mmCIF file of C-alpha atoms in Angstrom:
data_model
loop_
_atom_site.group_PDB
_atom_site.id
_atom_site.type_symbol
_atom_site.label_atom_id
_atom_site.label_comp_id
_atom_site.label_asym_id
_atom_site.label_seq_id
_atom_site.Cartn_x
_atom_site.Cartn_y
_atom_site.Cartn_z
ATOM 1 C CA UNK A 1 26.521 -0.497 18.797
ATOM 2 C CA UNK A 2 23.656 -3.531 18.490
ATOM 3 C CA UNK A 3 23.507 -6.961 20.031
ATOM 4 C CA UNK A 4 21.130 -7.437 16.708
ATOM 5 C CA UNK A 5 22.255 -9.801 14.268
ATOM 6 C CA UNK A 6 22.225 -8.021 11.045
ATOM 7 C CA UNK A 7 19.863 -9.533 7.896
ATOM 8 C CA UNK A 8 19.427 -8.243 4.188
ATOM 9 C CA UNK A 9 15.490 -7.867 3.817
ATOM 10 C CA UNK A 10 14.100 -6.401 0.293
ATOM 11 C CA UNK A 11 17.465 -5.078 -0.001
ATOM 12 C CA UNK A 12 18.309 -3.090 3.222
ATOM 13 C CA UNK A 13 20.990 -4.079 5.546
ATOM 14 C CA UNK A 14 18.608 -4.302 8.686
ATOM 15 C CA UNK A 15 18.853 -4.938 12.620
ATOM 16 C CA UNK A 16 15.463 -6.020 13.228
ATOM 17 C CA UNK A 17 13.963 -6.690 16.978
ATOM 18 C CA UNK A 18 14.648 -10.212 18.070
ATOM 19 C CA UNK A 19 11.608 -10.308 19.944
ATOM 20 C CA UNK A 20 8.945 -10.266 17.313
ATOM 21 C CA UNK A 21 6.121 -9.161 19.780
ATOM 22 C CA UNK A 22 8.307 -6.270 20.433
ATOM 23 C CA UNK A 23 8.297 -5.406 16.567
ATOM 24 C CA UNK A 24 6.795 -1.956 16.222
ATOM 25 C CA UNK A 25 6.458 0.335 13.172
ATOM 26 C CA UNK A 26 6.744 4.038 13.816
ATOM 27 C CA UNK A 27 5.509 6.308 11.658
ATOM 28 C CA UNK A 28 6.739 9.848 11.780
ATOM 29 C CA UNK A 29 6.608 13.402 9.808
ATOM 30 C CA UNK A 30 9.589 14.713 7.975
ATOM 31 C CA UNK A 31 11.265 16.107 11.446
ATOM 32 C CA UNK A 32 11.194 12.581 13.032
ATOM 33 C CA UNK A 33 7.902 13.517 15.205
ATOM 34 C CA UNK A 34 6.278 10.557 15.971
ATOM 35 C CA UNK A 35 2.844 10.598 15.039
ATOM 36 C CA UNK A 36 1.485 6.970 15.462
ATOM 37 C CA UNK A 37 2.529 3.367 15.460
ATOM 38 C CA UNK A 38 1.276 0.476 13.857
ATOM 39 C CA UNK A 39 1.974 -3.920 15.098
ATOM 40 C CA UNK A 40 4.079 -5.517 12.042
ATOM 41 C CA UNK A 41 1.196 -6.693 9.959
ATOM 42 C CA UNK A 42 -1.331 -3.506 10.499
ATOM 43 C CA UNK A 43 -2.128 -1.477 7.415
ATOM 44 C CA UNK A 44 -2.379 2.139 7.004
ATOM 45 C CA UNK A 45 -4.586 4.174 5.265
ATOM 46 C CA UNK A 46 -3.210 6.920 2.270
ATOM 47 C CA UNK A 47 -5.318 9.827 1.491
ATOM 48 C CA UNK A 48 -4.142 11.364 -1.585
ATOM 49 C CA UNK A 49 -3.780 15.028 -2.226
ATOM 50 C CA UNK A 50 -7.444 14.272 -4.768
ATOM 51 C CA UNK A 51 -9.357 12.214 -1.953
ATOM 52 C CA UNK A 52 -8.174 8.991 -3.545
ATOM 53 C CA UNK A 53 -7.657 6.774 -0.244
ATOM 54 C CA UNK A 54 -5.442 3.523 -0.442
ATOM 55 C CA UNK A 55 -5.202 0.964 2.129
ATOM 56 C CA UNK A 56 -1.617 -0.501 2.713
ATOM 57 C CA UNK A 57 -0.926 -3.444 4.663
ATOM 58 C CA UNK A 58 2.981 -2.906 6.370
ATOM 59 C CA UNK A 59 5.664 -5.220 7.560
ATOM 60 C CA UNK A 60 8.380 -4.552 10.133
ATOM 61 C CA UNK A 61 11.983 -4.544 8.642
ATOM 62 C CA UNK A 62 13.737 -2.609 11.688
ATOM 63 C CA UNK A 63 13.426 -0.041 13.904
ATOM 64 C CA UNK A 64 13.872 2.417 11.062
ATOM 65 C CA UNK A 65 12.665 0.804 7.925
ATOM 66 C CA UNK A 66 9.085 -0.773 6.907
ATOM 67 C CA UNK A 67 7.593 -2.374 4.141
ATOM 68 C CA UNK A 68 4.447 -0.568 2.752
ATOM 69 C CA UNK A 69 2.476 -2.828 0.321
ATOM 70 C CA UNK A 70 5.653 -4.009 -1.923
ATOM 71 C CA UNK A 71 8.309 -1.371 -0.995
ATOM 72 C CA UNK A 72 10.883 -0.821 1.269
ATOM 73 C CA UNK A 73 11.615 2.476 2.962
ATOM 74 C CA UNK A 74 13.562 4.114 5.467
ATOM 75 C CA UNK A 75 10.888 5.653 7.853
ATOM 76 C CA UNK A 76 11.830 9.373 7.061
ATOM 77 C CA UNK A 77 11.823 8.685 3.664
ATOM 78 C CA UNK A 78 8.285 7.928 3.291
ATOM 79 C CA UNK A 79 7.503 10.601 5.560
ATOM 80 C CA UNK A 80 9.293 13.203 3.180
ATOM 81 C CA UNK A 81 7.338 11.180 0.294
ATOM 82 C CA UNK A 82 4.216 11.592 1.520
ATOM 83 C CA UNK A 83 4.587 15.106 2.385
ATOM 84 C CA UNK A 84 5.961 16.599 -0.889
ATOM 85 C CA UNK A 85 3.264 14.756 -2.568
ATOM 86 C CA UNK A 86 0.525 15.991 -0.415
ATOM 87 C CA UNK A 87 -1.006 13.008 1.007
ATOM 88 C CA UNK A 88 -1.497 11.929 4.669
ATOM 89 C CA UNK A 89 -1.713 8.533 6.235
ATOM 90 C CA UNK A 90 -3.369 7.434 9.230
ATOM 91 C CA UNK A 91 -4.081 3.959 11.158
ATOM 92 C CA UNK A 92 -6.517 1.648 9.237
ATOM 93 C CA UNK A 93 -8.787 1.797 12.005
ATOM 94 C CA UNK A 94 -7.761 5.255 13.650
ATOM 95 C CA UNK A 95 -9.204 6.598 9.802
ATOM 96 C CA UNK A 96 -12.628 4.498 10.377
ATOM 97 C CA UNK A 97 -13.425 6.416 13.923
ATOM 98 C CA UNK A 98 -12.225 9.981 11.711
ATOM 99 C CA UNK A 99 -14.877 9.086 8.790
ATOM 100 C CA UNK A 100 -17.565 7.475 11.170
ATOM 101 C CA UNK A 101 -17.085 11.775 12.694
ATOM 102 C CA UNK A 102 -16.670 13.503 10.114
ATOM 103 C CA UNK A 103 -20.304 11.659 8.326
ATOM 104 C CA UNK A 104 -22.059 12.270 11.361
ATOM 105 C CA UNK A 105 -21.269 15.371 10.911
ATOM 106 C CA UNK A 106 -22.158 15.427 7.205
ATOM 107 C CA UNK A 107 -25.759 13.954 8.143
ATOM 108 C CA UNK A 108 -26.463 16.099 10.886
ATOM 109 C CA UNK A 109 -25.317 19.123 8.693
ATOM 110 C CA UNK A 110 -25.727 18.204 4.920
ATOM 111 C CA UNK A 111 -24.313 21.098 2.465
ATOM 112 C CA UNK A 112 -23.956 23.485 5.171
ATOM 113 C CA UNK A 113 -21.037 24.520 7.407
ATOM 114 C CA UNK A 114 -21.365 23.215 10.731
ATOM 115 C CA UNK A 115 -21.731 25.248 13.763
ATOM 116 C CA UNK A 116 -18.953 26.422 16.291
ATOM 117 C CA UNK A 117 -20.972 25.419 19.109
ATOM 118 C CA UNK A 118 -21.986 21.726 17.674
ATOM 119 C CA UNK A 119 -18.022 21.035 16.921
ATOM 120 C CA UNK A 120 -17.565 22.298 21.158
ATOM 121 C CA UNK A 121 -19.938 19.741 22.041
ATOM 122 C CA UNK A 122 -18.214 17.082 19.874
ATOM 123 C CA UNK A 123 -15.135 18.313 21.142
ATOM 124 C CA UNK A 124 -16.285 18.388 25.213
ATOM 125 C CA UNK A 125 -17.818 14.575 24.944
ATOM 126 C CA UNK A 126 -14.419 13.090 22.837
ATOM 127 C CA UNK A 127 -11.890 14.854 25.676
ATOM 128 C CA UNK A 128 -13.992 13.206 28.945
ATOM 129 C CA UNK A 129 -12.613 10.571 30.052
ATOM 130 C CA UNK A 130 -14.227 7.305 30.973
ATOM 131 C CA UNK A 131 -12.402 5.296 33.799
ATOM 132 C CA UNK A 132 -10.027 7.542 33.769
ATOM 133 C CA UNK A 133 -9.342 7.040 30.201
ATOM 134 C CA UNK A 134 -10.101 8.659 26.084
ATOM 135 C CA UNK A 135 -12.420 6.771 24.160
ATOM 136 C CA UNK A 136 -10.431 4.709 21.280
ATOM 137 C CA UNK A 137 -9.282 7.117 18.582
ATOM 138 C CA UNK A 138 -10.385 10.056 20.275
ATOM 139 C CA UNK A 139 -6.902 11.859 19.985
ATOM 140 C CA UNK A 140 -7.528 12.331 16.445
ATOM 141 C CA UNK A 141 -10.587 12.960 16.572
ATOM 142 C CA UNK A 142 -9.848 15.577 19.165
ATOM 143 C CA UNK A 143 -7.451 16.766 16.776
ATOM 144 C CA UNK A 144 -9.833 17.180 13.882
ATOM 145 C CA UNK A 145 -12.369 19.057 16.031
ATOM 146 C CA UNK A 146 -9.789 21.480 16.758
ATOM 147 C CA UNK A 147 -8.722 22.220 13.558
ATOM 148 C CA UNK A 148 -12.621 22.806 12.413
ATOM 149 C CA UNK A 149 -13.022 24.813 14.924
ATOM 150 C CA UNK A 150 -9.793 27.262 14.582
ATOM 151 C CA UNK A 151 -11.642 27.464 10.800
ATOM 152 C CA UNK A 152 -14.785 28.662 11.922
#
C-alpha cells in the first residue's frame, strides 16, 4: 500500500507525491514504455494525424494520472487515445530542437529528398558527445535521423 494521503482532483481518486518537486509526469505508449517526462506545469506538443500541432500545458494529478489542458486522464489512457487517433506528442521544447532539424534540412534541401550521406553526417555530429555528454534533445533527434535514413 501508500503512505499518500488520498485527494479527489477533477474527479479521480488520486495519491499524489507529497513532495511537489518530486512531482513528475510520465508519458508513455500504449504498452506502458516510457517515452519522456515532463515537470508538473510543462506543456506538450500534439501533432495531429493532418499536421495540425496543439500545444498543451499539463498538471500533475499522481503518479498515474495528468491533466492535459482541461482533462483528466489516466496515463495509458491518453496514450491509447493518441494512438488510435494517429497523433503523436512530444516535449514543448524537445519538438522545437525536432523542427529547428528537420527546416535545416528543408533549406539546405528544398523540394528534394535529402541525401543518405548528409542525414550520416547529421547523425555522426548529434551522437558525439561533448563533456562526456548528448547535446539537449539530441535523442530525438538521433531518433529522427534514423528513421530517415532506414527510408532512404
Amino acid at each position: 500500500m501508500t503512505d499518500r494521503e488520498p485527494v479527489n482532483i477533477m474527479g479521480v481518486i488520486a495519491f499524489p507525491n507529497p513532495d511537489k518537486d518530486q512531482r513528475v509526469i510520465r508519458f508513455i505508449d500504449s504498452e506502458y514504455h516510457t517515452l519522456f517526462t515532463i515537470k508538473d506545469g510543462e506543456s506538450i506538443v500534439i501533432t495531429r494525424f493532418d499536421g495540425e500541432k496543439m500545444a498543451f500545458p499539463c498538471k500533475y494529478i499522481d503518479d498515474c494520472h495528468v491533466c492535459i489542458g482541461n482533462s483528466a486522464y489516466h496515463i495509458c489512457e491518453f496514450a491509447e487515445m493518441q494512438e488510435r487517433s494517429g497523433n503523436t506528442y512530444l516535449k514543448e521544447n524537445r519538438k522545437a530542437a525536432l523542427d529547428a532539424v528537420k527546416q535545416a534540412l528543408h533549406d539546405k534541401f528544398p523540394g528534394k529528398k535529402v541525401p543518405k550521406q548528409q542525414l550520416e553526417r547529421m547523425l555522426k555530429q548529434f551522437q558525439a558527445k561533448t563533456n562526456g555528454r548528448y547535446a539537449e534533445f539530441s535523442g530525438v533527434i538521433i531518433w529522427y535521423l534514423k528513421r530517415q535514413i532506414a527510408r532512404v
